[in-house]
Coordinates of C-alpha atoms and ligand atoms in Angstrom, one line a residue:
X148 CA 92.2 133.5 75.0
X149 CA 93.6 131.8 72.2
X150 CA 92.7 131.5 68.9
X151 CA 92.0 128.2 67.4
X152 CA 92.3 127.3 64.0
X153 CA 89.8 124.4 63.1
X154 CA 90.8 121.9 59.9
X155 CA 88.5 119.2 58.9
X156 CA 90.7 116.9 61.6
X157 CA 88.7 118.6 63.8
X158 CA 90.0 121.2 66.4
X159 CA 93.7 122.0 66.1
X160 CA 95.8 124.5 67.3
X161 CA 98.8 125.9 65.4
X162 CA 102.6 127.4 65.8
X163 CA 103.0 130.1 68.1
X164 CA 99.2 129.5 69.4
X165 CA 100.0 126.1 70.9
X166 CA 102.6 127.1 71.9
X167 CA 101.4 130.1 74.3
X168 CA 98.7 127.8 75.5
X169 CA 100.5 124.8 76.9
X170 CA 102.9 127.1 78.2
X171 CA 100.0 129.0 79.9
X172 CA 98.4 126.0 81.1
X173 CA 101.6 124.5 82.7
X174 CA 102.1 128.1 84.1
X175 CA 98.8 128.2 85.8
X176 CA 99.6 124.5 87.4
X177 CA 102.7 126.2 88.7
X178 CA 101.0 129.1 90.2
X179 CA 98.2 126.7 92.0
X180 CA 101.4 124.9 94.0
X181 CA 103.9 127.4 94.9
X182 CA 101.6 129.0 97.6
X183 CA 102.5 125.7 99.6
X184 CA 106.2 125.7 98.9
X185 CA 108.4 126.0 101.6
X186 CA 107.9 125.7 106.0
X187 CA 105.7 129.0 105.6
X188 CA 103.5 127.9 103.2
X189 CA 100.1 127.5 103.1
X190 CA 97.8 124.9 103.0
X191 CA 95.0 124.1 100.5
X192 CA 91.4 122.6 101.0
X193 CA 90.3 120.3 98.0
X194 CA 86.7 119.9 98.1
X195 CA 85.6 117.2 95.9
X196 CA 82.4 116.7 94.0
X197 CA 80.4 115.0 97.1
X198 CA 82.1 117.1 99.4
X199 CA 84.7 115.5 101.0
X200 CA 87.8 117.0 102.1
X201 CA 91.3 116.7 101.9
X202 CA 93.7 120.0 103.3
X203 CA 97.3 119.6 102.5
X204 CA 100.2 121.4 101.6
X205 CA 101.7 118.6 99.3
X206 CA 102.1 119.4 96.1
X207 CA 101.4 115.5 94.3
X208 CA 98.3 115.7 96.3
X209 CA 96.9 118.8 95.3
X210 CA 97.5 118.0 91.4
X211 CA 96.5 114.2 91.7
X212 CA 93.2 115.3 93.3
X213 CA 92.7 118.2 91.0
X214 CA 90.2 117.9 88.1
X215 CA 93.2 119.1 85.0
X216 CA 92.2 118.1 81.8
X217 CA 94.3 120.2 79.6
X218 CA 96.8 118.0 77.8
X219 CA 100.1 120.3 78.7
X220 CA 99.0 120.4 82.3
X221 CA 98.7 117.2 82.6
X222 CA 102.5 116.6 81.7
X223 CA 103.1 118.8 84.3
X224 CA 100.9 116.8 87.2
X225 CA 103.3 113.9 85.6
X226 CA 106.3 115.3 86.4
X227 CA 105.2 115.5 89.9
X228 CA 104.2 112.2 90.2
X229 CA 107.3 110.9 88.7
X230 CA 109.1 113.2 91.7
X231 CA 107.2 111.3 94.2
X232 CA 108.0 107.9 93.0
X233 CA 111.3 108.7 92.3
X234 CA 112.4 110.5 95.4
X235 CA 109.3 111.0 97.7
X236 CA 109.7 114.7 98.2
X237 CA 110.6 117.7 96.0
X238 CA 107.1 117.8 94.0
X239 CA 106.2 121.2 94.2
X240 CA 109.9 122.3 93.7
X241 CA 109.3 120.4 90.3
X242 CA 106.6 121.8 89.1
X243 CA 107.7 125.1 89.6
X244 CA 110.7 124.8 88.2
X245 CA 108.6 123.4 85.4
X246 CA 106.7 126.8 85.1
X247 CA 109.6 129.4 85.2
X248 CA 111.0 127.3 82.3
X249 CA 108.0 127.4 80.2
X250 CA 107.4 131.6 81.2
X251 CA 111.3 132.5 80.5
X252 CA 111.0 130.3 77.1
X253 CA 108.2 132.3 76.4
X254 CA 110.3 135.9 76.8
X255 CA 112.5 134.3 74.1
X256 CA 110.1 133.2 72.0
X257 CA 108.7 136.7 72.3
X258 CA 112.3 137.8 71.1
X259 CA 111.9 135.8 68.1
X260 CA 114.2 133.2 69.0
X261 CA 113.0 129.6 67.3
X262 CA 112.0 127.0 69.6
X263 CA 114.7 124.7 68.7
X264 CA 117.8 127.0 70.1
X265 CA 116.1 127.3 73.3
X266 CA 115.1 124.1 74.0
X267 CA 119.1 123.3 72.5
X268 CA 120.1 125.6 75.7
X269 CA 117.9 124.2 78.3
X270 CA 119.1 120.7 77.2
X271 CA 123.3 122.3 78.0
X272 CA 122.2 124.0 81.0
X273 CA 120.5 121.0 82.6
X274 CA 123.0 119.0 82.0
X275 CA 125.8 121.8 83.3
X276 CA 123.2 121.8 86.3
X277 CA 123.7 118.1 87.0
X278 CA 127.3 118.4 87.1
X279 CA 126.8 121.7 89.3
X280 CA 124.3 120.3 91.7
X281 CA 127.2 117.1 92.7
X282 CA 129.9 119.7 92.9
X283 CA 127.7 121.4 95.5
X284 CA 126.8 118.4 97.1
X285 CA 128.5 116.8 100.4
X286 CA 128.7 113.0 101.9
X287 CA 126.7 112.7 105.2
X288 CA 127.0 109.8 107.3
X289 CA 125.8 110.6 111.0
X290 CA 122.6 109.6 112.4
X291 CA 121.6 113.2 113.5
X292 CA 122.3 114.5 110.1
X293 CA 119.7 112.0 108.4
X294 CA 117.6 113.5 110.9
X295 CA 117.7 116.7 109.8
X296 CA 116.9 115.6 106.4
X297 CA 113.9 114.4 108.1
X298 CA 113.0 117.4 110.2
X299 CA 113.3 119.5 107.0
X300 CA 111.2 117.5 104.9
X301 CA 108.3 117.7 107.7
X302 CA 108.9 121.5 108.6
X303 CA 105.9 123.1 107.5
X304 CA 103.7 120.4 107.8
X305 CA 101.2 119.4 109.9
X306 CA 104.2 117.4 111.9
X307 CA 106.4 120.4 112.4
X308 CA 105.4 120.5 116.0
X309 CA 106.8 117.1 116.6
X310 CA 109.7 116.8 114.4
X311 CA 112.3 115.7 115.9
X312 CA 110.2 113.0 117.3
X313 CA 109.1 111.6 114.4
X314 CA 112.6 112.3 112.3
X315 CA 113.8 109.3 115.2
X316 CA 111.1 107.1 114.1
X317 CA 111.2 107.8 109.9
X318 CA 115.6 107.4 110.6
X319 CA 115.3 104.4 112.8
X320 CA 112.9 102.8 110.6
X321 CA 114.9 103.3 106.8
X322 CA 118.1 101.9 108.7
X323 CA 116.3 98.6 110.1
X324 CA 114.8 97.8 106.9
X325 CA 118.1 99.1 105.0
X326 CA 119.9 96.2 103.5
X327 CA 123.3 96.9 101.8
X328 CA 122.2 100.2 101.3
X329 CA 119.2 99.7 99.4
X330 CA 115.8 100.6 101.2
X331 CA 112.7 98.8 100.3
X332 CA 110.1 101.7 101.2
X333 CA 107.4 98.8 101.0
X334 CA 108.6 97.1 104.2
X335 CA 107.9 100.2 106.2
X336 CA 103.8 100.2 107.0
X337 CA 102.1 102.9 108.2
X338 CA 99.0 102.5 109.8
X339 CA 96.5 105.3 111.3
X340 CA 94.5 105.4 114.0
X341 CA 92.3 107.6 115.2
X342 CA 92.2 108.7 119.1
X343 CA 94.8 109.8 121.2
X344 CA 97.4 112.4 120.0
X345 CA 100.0 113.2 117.4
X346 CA 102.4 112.3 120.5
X347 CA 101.2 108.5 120.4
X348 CA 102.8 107.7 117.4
X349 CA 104.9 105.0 117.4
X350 CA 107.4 102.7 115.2
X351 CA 106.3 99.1 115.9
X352 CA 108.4 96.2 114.9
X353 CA 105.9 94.1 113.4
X354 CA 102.7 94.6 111.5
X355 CA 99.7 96.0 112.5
X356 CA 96.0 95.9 111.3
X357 CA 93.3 97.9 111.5
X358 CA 91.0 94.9 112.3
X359 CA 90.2 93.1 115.4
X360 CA 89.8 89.5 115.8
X361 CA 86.2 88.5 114.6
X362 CA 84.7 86.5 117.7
X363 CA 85.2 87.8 121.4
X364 CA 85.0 84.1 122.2
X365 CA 88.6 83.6 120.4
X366 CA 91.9 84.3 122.2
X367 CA 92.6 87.8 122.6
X368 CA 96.6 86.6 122.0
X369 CA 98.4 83.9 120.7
X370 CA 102.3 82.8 121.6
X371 CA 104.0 81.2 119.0
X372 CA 101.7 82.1 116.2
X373 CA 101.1 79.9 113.4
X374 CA 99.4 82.1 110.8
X375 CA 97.4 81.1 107.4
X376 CA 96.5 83.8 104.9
X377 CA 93.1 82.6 103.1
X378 CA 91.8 84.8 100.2
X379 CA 88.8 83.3 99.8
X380 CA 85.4 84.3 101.8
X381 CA 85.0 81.4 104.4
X382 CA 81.4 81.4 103.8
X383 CA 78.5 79.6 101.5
X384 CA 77.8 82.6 99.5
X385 CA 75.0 83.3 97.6
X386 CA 72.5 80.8 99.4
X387 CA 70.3 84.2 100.3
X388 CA 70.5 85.7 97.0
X389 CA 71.0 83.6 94.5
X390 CA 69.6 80.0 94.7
X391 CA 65.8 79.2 95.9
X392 CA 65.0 76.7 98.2
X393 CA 61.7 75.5 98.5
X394 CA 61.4 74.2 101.9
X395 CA 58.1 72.8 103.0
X396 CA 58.5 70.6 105.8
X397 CA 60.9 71.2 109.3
X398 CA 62.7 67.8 108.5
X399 CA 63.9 69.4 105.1
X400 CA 64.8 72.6 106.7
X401 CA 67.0 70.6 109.4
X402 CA 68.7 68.5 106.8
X403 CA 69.5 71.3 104.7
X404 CA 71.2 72.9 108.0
X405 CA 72.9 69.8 108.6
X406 CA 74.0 69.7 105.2
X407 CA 75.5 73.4 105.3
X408 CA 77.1 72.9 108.8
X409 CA 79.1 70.0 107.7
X410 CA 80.3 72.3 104.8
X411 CA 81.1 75.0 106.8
X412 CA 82.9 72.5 109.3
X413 CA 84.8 71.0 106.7
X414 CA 86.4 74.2 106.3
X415 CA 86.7 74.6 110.1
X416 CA 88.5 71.2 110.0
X417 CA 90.6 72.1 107.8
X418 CA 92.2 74.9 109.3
X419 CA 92.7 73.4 112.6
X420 CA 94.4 70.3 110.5
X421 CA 96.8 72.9 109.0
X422 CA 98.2 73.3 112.3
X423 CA 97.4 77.4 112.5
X424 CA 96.4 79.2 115.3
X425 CA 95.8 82.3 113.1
X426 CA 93.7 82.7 110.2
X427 CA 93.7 86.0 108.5
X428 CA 91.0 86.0 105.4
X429 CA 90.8 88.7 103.0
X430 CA 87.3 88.1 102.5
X431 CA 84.1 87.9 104.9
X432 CA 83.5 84.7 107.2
X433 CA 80.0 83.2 108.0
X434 CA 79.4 83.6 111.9
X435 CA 79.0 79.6 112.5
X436 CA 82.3 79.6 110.9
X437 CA 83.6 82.1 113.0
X438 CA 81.9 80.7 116.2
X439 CA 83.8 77.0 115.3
X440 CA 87.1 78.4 115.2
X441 CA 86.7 80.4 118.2
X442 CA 85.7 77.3 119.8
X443 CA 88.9 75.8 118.3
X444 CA 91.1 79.0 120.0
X445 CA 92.1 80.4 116.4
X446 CA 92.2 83.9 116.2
X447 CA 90.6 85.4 113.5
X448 CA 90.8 88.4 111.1
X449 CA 88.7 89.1 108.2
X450 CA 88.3 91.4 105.5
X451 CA 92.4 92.3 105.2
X452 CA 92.8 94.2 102.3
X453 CA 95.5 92.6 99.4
X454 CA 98.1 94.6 100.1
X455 CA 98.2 93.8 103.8
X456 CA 97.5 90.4 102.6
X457 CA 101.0 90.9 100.7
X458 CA 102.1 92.6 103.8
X459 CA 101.8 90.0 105.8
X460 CA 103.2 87.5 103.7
X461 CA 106.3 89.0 103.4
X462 CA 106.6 89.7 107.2
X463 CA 105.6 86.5 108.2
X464 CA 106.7 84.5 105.5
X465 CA 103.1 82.9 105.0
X466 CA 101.8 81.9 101.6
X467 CA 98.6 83.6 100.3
X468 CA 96.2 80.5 99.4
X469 CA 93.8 81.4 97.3
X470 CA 91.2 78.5 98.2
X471 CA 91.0 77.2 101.6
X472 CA 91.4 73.4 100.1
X473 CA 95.0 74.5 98.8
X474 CA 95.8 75.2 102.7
X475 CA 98.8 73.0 103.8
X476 CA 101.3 73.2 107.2
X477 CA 104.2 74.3 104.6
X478 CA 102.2 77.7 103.9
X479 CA 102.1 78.8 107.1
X480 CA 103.7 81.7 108.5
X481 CA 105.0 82.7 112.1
X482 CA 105.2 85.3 114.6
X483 CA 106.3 85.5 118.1
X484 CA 103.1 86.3 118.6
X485 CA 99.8 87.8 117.8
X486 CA 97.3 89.8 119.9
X487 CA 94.6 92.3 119.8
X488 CA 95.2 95.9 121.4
X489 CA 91.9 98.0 121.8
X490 CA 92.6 102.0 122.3
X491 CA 90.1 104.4 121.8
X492 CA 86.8 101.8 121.4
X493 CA 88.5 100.1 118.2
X494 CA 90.5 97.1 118.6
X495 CA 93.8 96.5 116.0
X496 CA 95.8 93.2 115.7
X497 CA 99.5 93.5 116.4
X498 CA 101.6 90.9 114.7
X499 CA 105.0 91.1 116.8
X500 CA 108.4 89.3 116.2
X501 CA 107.9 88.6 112.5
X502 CA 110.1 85.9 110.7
X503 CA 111.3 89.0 108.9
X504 CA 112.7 91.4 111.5
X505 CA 111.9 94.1 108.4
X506 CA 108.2 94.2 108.9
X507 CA 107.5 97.3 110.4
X508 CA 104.6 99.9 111.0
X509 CA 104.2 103.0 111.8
X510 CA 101.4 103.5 114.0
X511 CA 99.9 107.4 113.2
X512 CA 97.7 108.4 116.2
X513 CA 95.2 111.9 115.8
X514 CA 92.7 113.5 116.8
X515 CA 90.7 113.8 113.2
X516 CA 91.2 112.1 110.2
X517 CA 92.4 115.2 108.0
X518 CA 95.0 115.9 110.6
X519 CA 96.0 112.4 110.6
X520 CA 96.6 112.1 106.6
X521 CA 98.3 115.3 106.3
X522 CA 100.9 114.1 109.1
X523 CA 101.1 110.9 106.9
X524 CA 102.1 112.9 103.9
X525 CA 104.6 114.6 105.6
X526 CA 106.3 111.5 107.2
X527 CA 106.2 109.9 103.7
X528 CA 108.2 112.9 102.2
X529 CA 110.8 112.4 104.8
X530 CA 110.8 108.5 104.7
X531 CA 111.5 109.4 101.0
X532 CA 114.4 111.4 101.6
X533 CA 115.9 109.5 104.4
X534 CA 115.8 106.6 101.9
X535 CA 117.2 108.1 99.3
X536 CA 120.2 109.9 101.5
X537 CA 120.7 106.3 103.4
X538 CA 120.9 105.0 99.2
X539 CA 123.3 108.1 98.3
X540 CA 124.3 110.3 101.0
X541 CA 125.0 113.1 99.5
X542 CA 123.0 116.6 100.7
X543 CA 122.6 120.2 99.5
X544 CA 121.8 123.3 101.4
X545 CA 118.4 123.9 101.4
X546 CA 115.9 127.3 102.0
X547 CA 117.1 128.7 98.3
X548 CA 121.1 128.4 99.0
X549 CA 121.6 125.4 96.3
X550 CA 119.2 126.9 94.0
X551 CA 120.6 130.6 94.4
X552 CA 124.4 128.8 93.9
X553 CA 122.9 127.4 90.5
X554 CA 121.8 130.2 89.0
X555 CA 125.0 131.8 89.4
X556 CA 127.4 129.0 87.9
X557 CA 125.2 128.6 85.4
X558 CA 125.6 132.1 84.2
X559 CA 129.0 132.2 84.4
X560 CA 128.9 129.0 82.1
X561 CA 126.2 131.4 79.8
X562 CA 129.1 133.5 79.4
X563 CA 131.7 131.1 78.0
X564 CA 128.9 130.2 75.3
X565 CA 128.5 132.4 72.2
X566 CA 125.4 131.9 69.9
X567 CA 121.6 132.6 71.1
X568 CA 121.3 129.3 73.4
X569 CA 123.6 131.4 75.4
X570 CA 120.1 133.5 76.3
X571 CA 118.1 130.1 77.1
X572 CA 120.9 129.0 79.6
X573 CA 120.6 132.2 80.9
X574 CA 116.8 132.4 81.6
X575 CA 117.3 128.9 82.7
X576 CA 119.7 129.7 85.1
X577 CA 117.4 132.7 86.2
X578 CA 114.2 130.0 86.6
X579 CA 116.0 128.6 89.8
X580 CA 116.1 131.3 91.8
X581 CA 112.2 131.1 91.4
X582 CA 112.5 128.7 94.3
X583 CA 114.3 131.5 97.1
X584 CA 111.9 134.4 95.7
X585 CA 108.6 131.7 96.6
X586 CA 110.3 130.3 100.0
X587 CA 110.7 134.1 100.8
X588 CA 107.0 135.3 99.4
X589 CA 105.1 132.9 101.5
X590 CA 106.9 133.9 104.5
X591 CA 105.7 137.3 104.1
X592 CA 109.0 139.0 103.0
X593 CA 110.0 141.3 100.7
X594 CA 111.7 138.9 98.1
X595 CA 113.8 141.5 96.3
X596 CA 115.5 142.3 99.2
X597 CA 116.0 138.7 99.9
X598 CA 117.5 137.6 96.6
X599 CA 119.5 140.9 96.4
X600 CA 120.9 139.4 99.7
X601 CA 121.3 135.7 99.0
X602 CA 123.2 137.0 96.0
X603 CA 125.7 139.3 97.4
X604 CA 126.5 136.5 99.4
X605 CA 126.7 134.1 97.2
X606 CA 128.8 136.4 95.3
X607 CA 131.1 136.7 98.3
X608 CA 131.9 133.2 98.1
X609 CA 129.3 132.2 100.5
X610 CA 128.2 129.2 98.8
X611 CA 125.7 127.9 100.8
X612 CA 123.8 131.0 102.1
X613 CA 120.5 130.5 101.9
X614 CA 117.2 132.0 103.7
X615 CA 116.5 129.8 107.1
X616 CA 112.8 130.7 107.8
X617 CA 113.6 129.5 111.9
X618 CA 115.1 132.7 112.1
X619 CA 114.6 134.8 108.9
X620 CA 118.0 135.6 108.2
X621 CA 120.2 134.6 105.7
X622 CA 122.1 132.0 106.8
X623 CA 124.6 129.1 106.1
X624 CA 121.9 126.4 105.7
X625 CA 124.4 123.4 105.6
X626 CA 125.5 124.6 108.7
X627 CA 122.0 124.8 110.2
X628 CA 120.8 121.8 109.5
X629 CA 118.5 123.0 106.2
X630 CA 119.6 120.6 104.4
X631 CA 118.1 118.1 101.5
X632 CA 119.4 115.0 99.5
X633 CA 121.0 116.2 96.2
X634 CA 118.7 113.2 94.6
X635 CA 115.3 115.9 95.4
X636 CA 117.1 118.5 93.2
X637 CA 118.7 116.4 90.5
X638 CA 115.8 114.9 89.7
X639 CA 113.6 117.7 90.0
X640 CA 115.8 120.2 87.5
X641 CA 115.9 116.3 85.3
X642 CA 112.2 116.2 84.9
X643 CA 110.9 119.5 85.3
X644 CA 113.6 120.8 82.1
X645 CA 112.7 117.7 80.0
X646 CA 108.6 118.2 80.1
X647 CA 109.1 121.9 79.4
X648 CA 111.8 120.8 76.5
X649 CA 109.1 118.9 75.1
X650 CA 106.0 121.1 75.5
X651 CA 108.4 123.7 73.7
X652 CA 109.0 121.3 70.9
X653 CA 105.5 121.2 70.7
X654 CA 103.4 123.3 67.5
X655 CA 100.9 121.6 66.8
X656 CA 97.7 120.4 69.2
X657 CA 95.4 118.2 67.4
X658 CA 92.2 116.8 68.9
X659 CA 91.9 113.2 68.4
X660 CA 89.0 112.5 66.3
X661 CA 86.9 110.7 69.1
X662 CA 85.8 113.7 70.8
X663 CA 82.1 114.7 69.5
X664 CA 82.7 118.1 71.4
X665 CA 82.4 121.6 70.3
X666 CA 85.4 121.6 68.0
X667 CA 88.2 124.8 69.0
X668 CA 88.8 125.0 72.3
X669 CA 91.6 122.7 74.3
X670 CA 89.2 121.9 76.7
X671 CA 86.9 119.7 74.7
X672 CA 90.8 117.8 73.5
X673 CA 89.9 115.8 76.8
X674 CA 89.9 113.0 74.8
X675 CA 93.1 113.2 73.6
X676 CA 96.0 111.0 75.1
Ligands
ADP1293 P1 108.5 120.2 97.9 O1 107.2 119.6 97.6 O2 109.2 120.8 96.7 O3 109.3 119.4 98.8 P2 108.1 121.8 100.3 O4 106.8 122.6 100.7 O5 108.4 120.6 101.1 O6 108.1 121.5 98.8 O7 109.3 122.8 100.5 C1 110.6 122.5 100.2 C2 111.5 123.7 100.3 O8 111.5 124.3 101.6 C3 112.9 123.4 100.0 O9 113.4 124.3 99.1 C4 113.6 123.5 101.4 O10 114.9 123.9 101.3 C5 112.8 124.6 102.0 N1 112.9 124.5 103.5 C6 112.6 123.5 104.3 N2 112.8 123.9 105.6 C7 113.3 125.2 105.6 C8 113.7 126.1 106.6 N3 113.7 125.9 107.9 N4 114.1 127.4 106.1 C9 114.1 127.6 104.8 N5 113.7 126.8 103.8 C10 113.3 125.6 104.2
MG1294 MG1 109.0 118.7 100.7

């Protein structure tokens, strides 16, 4: 491994040394995700400390969930979390791209060729690359064609199967919660349940909860809803744990009852005075309160988690009271209506013809719970790109044919340079086809012959030619419906050429004093932010 060169600082590592290691470690994050890249990768299984599983083949989710504590591979998990919030899909292409920087830089290095004039080249080529990737780029505007964007976000994951189903929902949801072309992702809900099939799922236009109402005694729905969102619990806490009553005689027990019941119908009385028929609480609600408003007809939900609570709020158009006194009519939101739904043994609230049409869910049905969250990953990918083609509209060809193109522009622009930065735009331009070579690997083929292929035609003026793995030919992609929003790749060759720009600018790892760690090794730099 490396050497380490330890000061009084504490551990440090110096010049070429730090340099080979962070671009080792950011290699090795590379490697873990580009087993999963493409519609023929595979999946992982994270196991966790107490055992619990996740299995996915999305790349955020494999590096969130990790356990990566050296400081350069953390960058890396950063890039593909900034991917993810940026565009929604594209992580592992991000990462990888990532990698291949770092391991070409490195051949330079290895040349002798200072730090500085690479990272001077990747800086021109990335930006050549931008300018590339919009010149390769076309406008979309039909439905279907969102659709595919969809279908090829989800191929290869656990909702391949049922793609074009679920690329109606993802499209029809983005364009009713579209709004001059801007698309609020947080208006779009989705909701799991478990029970039925994959087939069951459904876009509903309104919001849906994962609780049922609290009291069988209360309606089961409610026309013309009046709703109140209550944070606090609706109960008199603490009179088990915390205070002691010394009770001696039955009259004191029955005035002390008396006492509390009043309190607790206060709060009763209040609701009903509001003028709601629903109460949704975020917190718990003692079972005489629950029994008062069912005898009132309110339907109850408790226990909503905040960001339903906001949720709702928005969809309805209620007002979040934090105490019960602050409860007036003005805070009250509506809905057509309000009911409870049981499938399966568990009952869910539907709240239907929201004040904002926007408020929508999508309702996940499954057999098991790890099937269920991988098929939520993959619809949140495609959500992503829908909305950001519905924002842009501009596509590449996918399956390598955008990234193949690249690499070849780029090096023609490598040959109008002269200097050495002309070799770091050329290694740049070689890192993209690191993308074909993987979708081809994981699909069991031979991936010399393929790039040999996808090159020839490129060279022949086949600009989008890239490898569709429906058929395992090399195809036009565009034409075939392989296609992705140009924001996955600009953004991707953005971030992943800037965190390798600055690990390369990097000579010198010190460990923050704090750590009281074995001193020399990057492992024990944990501490260091
Ligand atoms: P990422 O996290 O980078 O989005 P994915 O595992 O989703 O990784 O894989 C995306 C890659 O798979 C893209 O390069 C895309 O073009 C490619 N791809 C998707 N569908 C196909 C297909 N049918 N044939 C070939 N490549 C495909
Ligand atoms: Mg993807």
């Amino acid at each position: 491994m490396v050497e380490n060169i330890t000061s009084n600082e504490g551990s440090r590592i110096l010049g070429r040394d730090a340099q080979r290691n962070n671009i080792l470690a950011a290699r090795v994050v590379a490697e873990t995700v580009k087993t999963t890249l493409g519609p023929k990768g595979m999946d992982k299984m994270l196991v966790d400390k107490v055992g619990n599983i996740i299995i996915t083949n999305d790349g955020v989710t494999i590096l969130k969930e990790m356990d990566i504590e050296h400081p350069a591979a953390k960058m890396i998990v950063d890039i593909a979390k900034t991917q993810d919030l940026e565009v929604g899909d594209g992580t592992t292409t991000a990462v990888m791209l990532a990698g291949k920087f770092l391991e070409n830089a490195e051949k330079l290095l290895d040349q002798g060729i200072h730090p500085t004039i690479i990272t001077r080249g990747y800086r021109w080529a990335e930006e050549k690359a931008q300018i590339i990737l919009k010149e390769l780029s076309v406008e979309i505007d039909s439905e279907e064609e969102l659709m595919k964007i969809a279908q090829t976000a989800m191929t290869g994951k656990g909702a391949e199967y049922l793609r074009e189903k679920f690329s109606e929902i993802i499209v029809e949801a983005v364009k009713m919660v579209s709004e001059k072309g801007k698309v609020d992702l947080e208006d779009i809900r989705i909701e799991k349940q478990k029970g039925k099939s994959l087939e069951d799922t459904e876009l509903i236009k309104g919001i849906v909860l994962d609780n049922e109402r609290v009291n069988l005694e209360m309606p089961k729905r409610v026309e013309n809803a009046k709703i109140a969102l209550v944070e606090e619990a609706l109960e008199i806490k603490g009179l088990e744990t915390e205070t002691r009553l010394s009770i001696s005689t039955p009259e004191q027990l029955q005035s002390f009852m008396n006492q509390e019941d009043s309190l607790l119908k206060s709060k009763v009385e209040k609701i009903k005075n509001s003028g709601a028929n629903v109460l949704i609480v975020q917190k718990g609600i003692d079972e005489l309160v629950q029994f008062y408003l069912a005898r009132a007809g309110i339907y109850v939900v408790r226990r909503v988690s905040k960001k339903d609570m906001q949720s709702l709020s928005k969809a309805t158009g209620a007002r979040v009271v934090s105490k019960l006194t602050e409860l007036r009519e003005e805070d009250l939101g509506f809905a057509a209506y309000v009911e409870e739904r049981k499938e399966g043994g568990e009952g869910m609230t539907y709240i239907m013809g929201c004040k904002n049409p926007k408020a929508l869910t999508i309702l996940i049905r499954g057999g098991t719970d790890h099937v269920i969250d991988e098929v939520e990953r993959a619809i949140r990918d495609a959500l992503g790109d829908v909305a950001s083609t519905m924002e842009d509209s501009k596509v590449v060809a996918g399956g390598g044919a955008v990234e193949i193109e690249l690499c070849k522009r780029l090096k023609e622009f490598a040959n109008t340079l002269r200097g050495r930065e002309r070799l770091a735009v050329e290694e740049f331009a070689s890192a993209m086809e690191f993308i074909p070579r993987t979708l081809a690997e994981n699909a069991g083929m031979d991936p010399i012959d393929v790039l040999t292929e996808l090159r020839a035609s490129h060279d022949a003026n086949n600009r989008n030619a890239g490898l569709n793995l429906f058929t395992g030919k090399i195809e036009d992609t565009m034409m075939k419906g392989i296609i992705e929003p140009l924001k996955v790749k600009t953004q991707a060759i953005a971030s992943a050429s800037e965190v390798a720009i600055m690990i390369l600018r990097i000579d010198d790892v010190i460990a923050a004093r704090k750590s009281q760690g074995r001193p020399g090794t990057l492992s024990n730099m944990s501490g260091y932010d």
